[in-house]
mmCIF file of C-alpha atoms in Angstrom:
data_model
loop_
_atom_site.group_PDB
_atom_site.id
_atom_site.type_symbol
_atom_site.label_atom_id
_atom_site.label_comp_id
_atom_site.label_asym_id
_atom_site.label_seq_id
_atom_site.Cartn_x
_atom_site.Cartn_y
_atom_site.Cartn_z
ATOM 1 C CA UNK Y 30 28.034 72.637 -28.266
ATOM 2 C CA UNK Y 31 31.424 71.672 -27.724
ATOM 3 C CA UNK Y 32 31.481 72.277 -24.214
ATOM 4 C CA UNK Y 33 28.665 70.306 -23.874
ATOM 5 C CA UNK Y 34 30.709 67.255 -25.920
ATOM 6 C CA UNK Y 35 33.702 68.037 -23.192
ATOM 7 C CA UNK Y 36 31.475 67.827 -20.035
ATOM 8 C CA UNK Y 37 29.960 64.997 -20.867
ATOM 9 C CA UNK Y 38 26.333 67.117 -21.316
ATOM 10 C CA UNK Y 39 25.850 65.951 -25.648
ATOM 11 C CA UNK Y 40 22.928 65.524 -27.104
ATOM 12 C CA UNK Y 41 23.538 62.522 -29.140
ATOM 13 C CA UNK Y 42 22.958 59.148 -27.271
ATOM 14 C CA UNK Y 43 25.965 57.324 -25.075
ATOM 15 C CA UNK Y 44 26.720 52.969 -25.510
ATOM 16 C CA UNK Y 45 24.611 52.584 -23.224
ATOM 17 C CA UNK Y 46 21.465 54.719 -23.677
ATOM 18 C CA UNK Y 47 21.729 53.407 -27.332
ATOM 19 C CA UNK Y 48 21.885 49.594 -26.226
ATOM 20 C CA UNK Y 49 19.214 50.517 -23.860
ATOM 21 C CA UNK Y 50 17.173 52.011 -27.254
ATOM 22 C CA UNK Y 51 17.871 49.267 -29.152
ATOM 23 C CA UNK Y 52 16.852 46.307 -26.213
ATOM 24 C CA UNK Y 53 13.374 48.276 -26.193
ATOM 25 C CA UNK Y 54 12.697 47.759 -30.360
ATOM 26 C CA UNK Y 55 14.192 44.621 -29.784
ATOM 27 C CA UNK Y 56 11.412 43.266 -27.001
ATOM 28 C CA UNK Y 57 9.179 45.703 -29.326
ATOM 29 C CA UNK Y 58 9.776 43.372 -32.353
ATOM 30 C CA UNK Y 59 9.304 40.032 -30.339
ATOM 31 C CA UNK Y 60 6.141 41.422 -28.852
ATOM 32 C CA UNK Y 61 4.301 42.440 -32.090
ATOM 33 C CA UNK Y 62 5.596 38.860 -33.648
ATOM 34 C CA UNK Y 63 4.266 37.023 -31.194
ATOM 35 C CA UNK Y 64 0.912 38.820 -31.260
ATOM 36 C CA UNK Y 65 0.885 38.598 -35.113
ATOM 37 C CA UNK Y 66 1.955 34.814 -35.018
ATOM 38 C CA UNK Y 67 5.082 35.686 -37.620
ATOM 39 C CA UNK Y 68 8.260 33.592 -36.899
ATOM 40 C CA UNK Y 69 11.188 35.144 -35.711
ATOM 41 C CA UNK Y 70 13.695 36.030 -38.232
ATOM 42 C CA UNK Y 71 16.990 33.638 -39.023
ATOM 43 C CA UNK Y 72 19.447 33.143 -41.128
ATOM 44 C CA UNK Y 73 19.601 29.591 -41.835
ATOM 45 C CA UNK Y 74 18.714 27.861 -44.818
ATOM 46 C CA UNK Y 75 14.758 26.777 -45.148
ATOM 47 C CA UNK Y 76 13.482 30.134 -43.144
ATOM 48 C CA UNK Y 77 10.520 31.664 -44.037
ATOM 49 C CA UNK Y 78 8.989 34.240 -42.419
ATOM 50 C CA UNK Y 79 6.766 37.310 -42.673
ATOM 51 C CA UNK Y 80 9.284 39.441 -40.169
ATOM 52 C CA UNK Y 81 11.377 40.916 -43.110
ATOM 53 C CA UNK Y 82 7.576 41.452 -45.032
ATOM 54 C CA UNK Y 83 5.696 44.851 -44.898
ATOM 55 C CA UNK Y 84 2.730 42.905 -43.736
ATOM 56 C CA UNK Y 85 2.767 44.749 -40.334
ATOM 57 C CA UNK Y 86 3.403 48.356 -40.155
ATOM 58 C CA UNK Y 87 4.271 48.505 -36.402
ATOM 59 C CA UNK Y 88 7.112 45.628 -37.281
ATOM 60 C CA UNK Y 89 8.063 47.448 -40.019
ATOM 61 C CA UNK Y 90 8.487 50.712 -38.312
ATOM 62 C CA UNK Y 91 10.187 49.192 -35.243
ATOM 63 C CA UNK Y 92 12.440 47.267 -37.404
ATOM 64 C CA UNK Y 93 13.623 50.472 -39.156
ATOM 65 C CA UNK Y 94 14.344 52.073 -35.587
ATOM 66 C CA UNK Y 95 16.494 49.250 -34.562
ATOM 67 C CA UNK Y 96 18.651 49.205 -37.586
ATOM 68 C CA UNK Y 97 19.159 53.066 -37.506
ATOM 69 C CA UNK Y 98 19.810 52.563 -33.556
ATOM 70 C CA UNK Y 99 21.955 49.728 -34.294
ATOM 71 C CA UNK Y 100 23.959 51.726 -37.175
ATOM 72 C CA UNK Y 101 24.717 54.751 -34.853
ATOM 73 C CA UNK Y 102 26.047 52.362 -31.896
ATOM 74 C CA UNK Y 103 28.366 50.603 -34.130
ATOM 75 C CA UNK Y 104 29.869 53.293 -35.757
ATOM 76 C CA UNK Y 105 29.777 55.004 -32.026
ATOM 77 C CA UNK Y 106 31.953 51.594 -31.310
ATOM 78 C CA UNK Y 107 34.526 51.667 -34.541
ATOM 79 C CA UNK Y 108 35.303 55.164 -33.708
ATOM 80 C CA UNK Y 109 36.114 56.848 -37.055
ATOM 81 C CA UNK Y 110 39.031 54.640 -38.803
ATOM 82 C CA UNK Y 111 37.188 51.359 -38.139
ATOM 83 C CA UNK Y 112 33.969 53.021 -39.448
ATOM 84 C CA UNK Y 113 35.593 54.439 -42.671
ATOM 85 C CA UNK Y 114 36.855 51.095 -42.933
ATOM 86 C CA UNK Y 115 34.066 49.290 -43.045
ATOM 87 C CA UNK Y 116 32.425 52.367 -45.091
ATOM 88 C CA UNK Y 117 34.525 51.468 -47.966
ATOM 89 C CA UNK Y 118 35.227 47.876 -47.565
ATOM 90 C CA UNK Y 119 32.100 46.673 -49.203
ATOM 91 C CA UNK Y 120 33.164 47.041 -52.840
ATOM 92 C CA UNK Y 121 35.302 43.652 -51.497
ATOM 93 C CA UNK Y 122 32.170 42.569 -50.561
ATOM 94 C CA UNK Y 123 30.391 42.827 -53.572
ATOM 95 C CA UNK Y 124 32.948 41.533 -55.918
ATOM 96 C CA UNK Y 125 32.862 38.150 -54.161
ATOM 97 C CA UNK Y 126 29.219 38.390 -54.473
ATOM 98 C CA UNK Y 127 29.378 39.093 -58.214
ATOM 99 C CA UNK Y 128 31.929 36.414 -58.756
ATOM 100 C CA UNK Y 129 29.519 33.459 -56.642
ATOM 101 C CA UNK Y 130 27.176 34.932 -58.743
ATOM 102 C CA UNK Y 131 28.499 34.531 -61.868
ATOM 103 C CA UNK Y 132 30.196 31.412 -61.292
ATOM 104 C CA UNK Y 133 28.300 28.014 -61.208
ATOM 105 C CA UNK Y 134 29.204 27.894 -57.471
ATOM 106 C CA UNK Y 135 25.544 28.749 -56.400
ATOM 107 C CA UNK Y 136 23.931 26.468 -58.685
ATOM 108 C CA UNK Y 137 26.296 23.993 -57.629
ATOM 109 C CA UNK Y 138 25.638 24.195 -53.877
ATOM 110 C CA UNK Y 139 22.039 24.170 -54.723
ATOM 111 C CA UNK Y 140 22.179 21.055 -56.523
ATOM 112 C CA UNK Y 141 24.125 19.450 -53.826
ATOM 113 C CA UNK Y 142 21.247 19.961 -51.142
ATOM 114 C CA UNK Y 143 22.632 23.069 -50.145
ATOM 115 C CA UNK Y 144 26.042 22.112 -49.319
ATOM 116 C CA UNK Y 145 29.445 21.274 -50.719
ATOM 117 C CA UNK Y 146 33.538 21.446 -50.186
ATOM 118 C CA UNK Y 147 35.787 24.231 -51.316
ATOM 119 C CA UNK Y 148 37.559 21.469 -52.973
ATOM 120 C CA UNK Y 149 34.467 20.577 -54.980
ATOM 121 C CA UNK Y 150 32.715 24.060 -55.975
ATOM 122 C CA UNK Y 151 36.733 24.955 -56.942
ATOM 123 C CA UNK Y 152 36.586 21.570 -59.254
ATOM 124 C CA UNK Y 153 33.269 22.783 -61.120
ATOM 125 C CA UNK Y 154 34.005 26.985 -60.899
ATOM 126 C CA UNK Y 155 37.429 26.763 -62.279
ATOM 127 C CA UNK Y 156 38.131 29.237 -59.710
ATOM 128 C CA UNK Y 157 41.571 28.335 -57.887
ATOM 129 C CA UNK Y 158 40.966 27.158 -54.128
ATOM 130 C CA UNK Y 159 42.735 29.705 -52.591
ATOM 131 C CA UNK Y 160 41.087 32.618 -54.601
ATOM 132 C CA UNK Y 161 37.626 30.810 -54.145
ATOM 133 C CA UNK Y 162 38.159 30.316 -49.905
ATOM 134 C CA UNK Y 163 38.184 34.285 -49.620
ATOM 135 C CA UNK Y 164 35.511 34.931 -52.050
ATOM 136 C CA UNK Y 165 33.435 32.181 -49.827
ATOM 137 C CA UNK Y 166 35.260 33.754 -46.303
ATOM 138 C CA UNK Y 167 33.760 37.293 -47.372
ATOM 139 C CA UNK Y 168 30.340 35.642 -48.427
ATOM 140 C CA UNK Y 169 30.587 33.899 -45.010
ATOM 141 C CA UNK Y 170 30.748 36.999 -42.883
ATOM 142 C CA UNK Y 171 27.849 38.866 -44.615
ATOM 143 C CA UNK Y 172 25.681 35.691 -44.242
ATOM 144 C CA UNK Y 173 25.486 34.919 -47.765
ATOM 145 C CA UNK Y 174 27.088 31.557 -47.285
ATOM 146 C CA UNK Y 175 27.768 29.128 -44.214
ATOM 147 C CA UNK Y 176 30.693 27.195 -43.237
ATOM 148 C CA UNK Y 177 29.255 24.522 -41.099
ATOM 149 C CA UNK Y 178 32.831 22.435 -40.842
ATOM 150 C CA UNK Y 179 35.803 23.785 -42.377
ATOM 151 C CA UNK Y 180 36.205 23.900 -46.155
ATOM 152 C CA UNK Y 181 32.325 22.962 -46.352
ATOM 153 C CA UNK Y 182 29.963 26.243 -47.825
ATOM 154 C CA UNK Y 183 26.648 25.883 -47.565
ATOM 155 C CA UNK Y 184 23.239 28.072 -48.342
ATOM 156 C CA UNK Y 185 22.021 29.953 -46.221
ATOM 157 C CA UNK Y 186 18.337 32.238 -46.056
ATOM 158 C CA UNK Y 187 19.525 35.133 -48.648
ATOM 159 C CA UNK Y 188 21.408 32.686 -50.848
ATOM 160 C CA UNK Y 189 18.385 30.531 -50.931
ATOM 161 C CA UNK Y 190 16.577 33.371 -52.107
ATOM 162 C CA UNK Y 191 19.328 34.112 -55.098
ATOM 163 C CA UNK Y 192 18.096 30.502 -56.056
ATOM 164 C CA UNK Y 193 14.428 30.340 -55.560
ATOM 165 C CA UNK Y 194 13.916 33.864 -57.227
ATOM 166 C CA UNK Y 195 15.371 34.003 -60.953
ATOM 167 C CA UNK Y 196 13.635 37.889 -60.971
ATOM 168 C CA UNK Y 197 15.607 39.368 -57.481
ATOM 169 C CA UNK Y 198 19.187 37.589 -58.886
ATOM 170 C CA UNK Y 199 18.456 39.173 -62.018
ATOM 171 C CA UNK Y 200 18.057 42.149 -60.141
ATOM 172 C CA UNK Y 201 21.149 41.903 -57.719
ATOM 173 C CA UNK Y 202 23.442 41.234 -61.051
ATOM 174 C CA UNK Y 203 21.956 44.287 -62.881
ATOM 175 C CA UNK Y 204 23.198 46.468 -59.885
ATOM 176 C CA UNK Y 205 26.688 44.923 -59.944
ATOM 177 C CA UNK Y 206 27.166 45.546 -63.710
ATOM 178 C CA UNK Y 207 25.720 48.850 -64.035
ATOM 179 C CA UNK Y 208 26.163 50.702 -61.210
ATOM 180 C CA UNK Y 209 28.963 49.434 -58.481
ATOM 181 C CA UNK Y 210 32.376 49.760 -58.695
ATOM 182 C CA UNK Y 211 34.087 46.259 -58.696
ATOM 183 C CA UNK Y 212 37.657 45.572 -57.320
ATOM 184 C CA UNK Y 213 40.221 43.144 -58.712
ATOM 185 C CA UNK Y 214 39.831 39.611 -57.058
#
């Protein structure tokens, strides 16, 4: 076997082969929405859509392929210290989450049509600025929040559903205080 790695001859799938694998789920997914009238997926605030559902099997099974596709080629990209990186970088991740989450920052945004400045959710969280624009800057990259301007947050599709679902944030908070190691903010 690691001859074949040397020569070039390995079993497990190249950049390319794995774009390649991923383009044809991809055009799979578009195809089966389109047949099944479901809206594509997106992020921004107001989406609904029966994509992320398990209402069709085929979308569901295709989806799965992509992400596990889509794992392997960016961990084939990081090469091993980005990937361990990342692999242990979302406990940073999850403590801003628990923090907007207990905070009044979400309800705040909500209340504010989905929008407001650092300045302002800093005013009404009590959280300093500076320790509340990297708890937002984390939130930002996982798509939990969205900076449309600078120093303006606003909703987005999963923190709309941390809103409009009491039962799921209920949920997400149980995780965080039973079972996930939080670091120091």
């Amino acid at each position: 076997m690691e001859n074949d790695v040397v020569s070039g001859h390995s079993e497990v799938p190249g950049i390319t082969q794995l774009a390649n694998m991923i383009m044809h789920e991809c055009s799979t997914l578009e195809t089966e929405c389109q047949k099944d009238g479901i809206a594509p997926p997106s992020m921004l605030a107001g989406t609904s859509t029966a994509f992320w559902s398990e209402a069709a099997p085929t979308l569901t099974a295709s989806r799965s392929r992509a992400l596990g596709l889509l794992e392997k080629l960016t961990a084939l990209l990081q090469g091993p210290h980005d990937f361990l990186h990342d692999f242990v970088a979302p406990n940073w991740d999850h403590g801003a989450l628990y923090a907007f989450l207990q905070s009044s920052v979400l309800e705040h945004m909500a209340a504010l049509n989905g929008r407001a400045s650092l300045s302002a959710l800093s005013s009404v969280s009590e959280i300093p600025e500076d320790k509340l624009a990297r708890i937002l800057a984390l939130l930002r990259c996982k798509n939990i929040v969205h900076e449309p301007e600078a120093g303006v947050f606003a909703l987005t599709a999963v923190s709309e559903e941390l809103v409009k679902d009491d039962d799921f944030r209920a949920w997400v908070e149980f995780q965080y205080a039973y079972y996930i190691p939080l670091p120091r903010l």
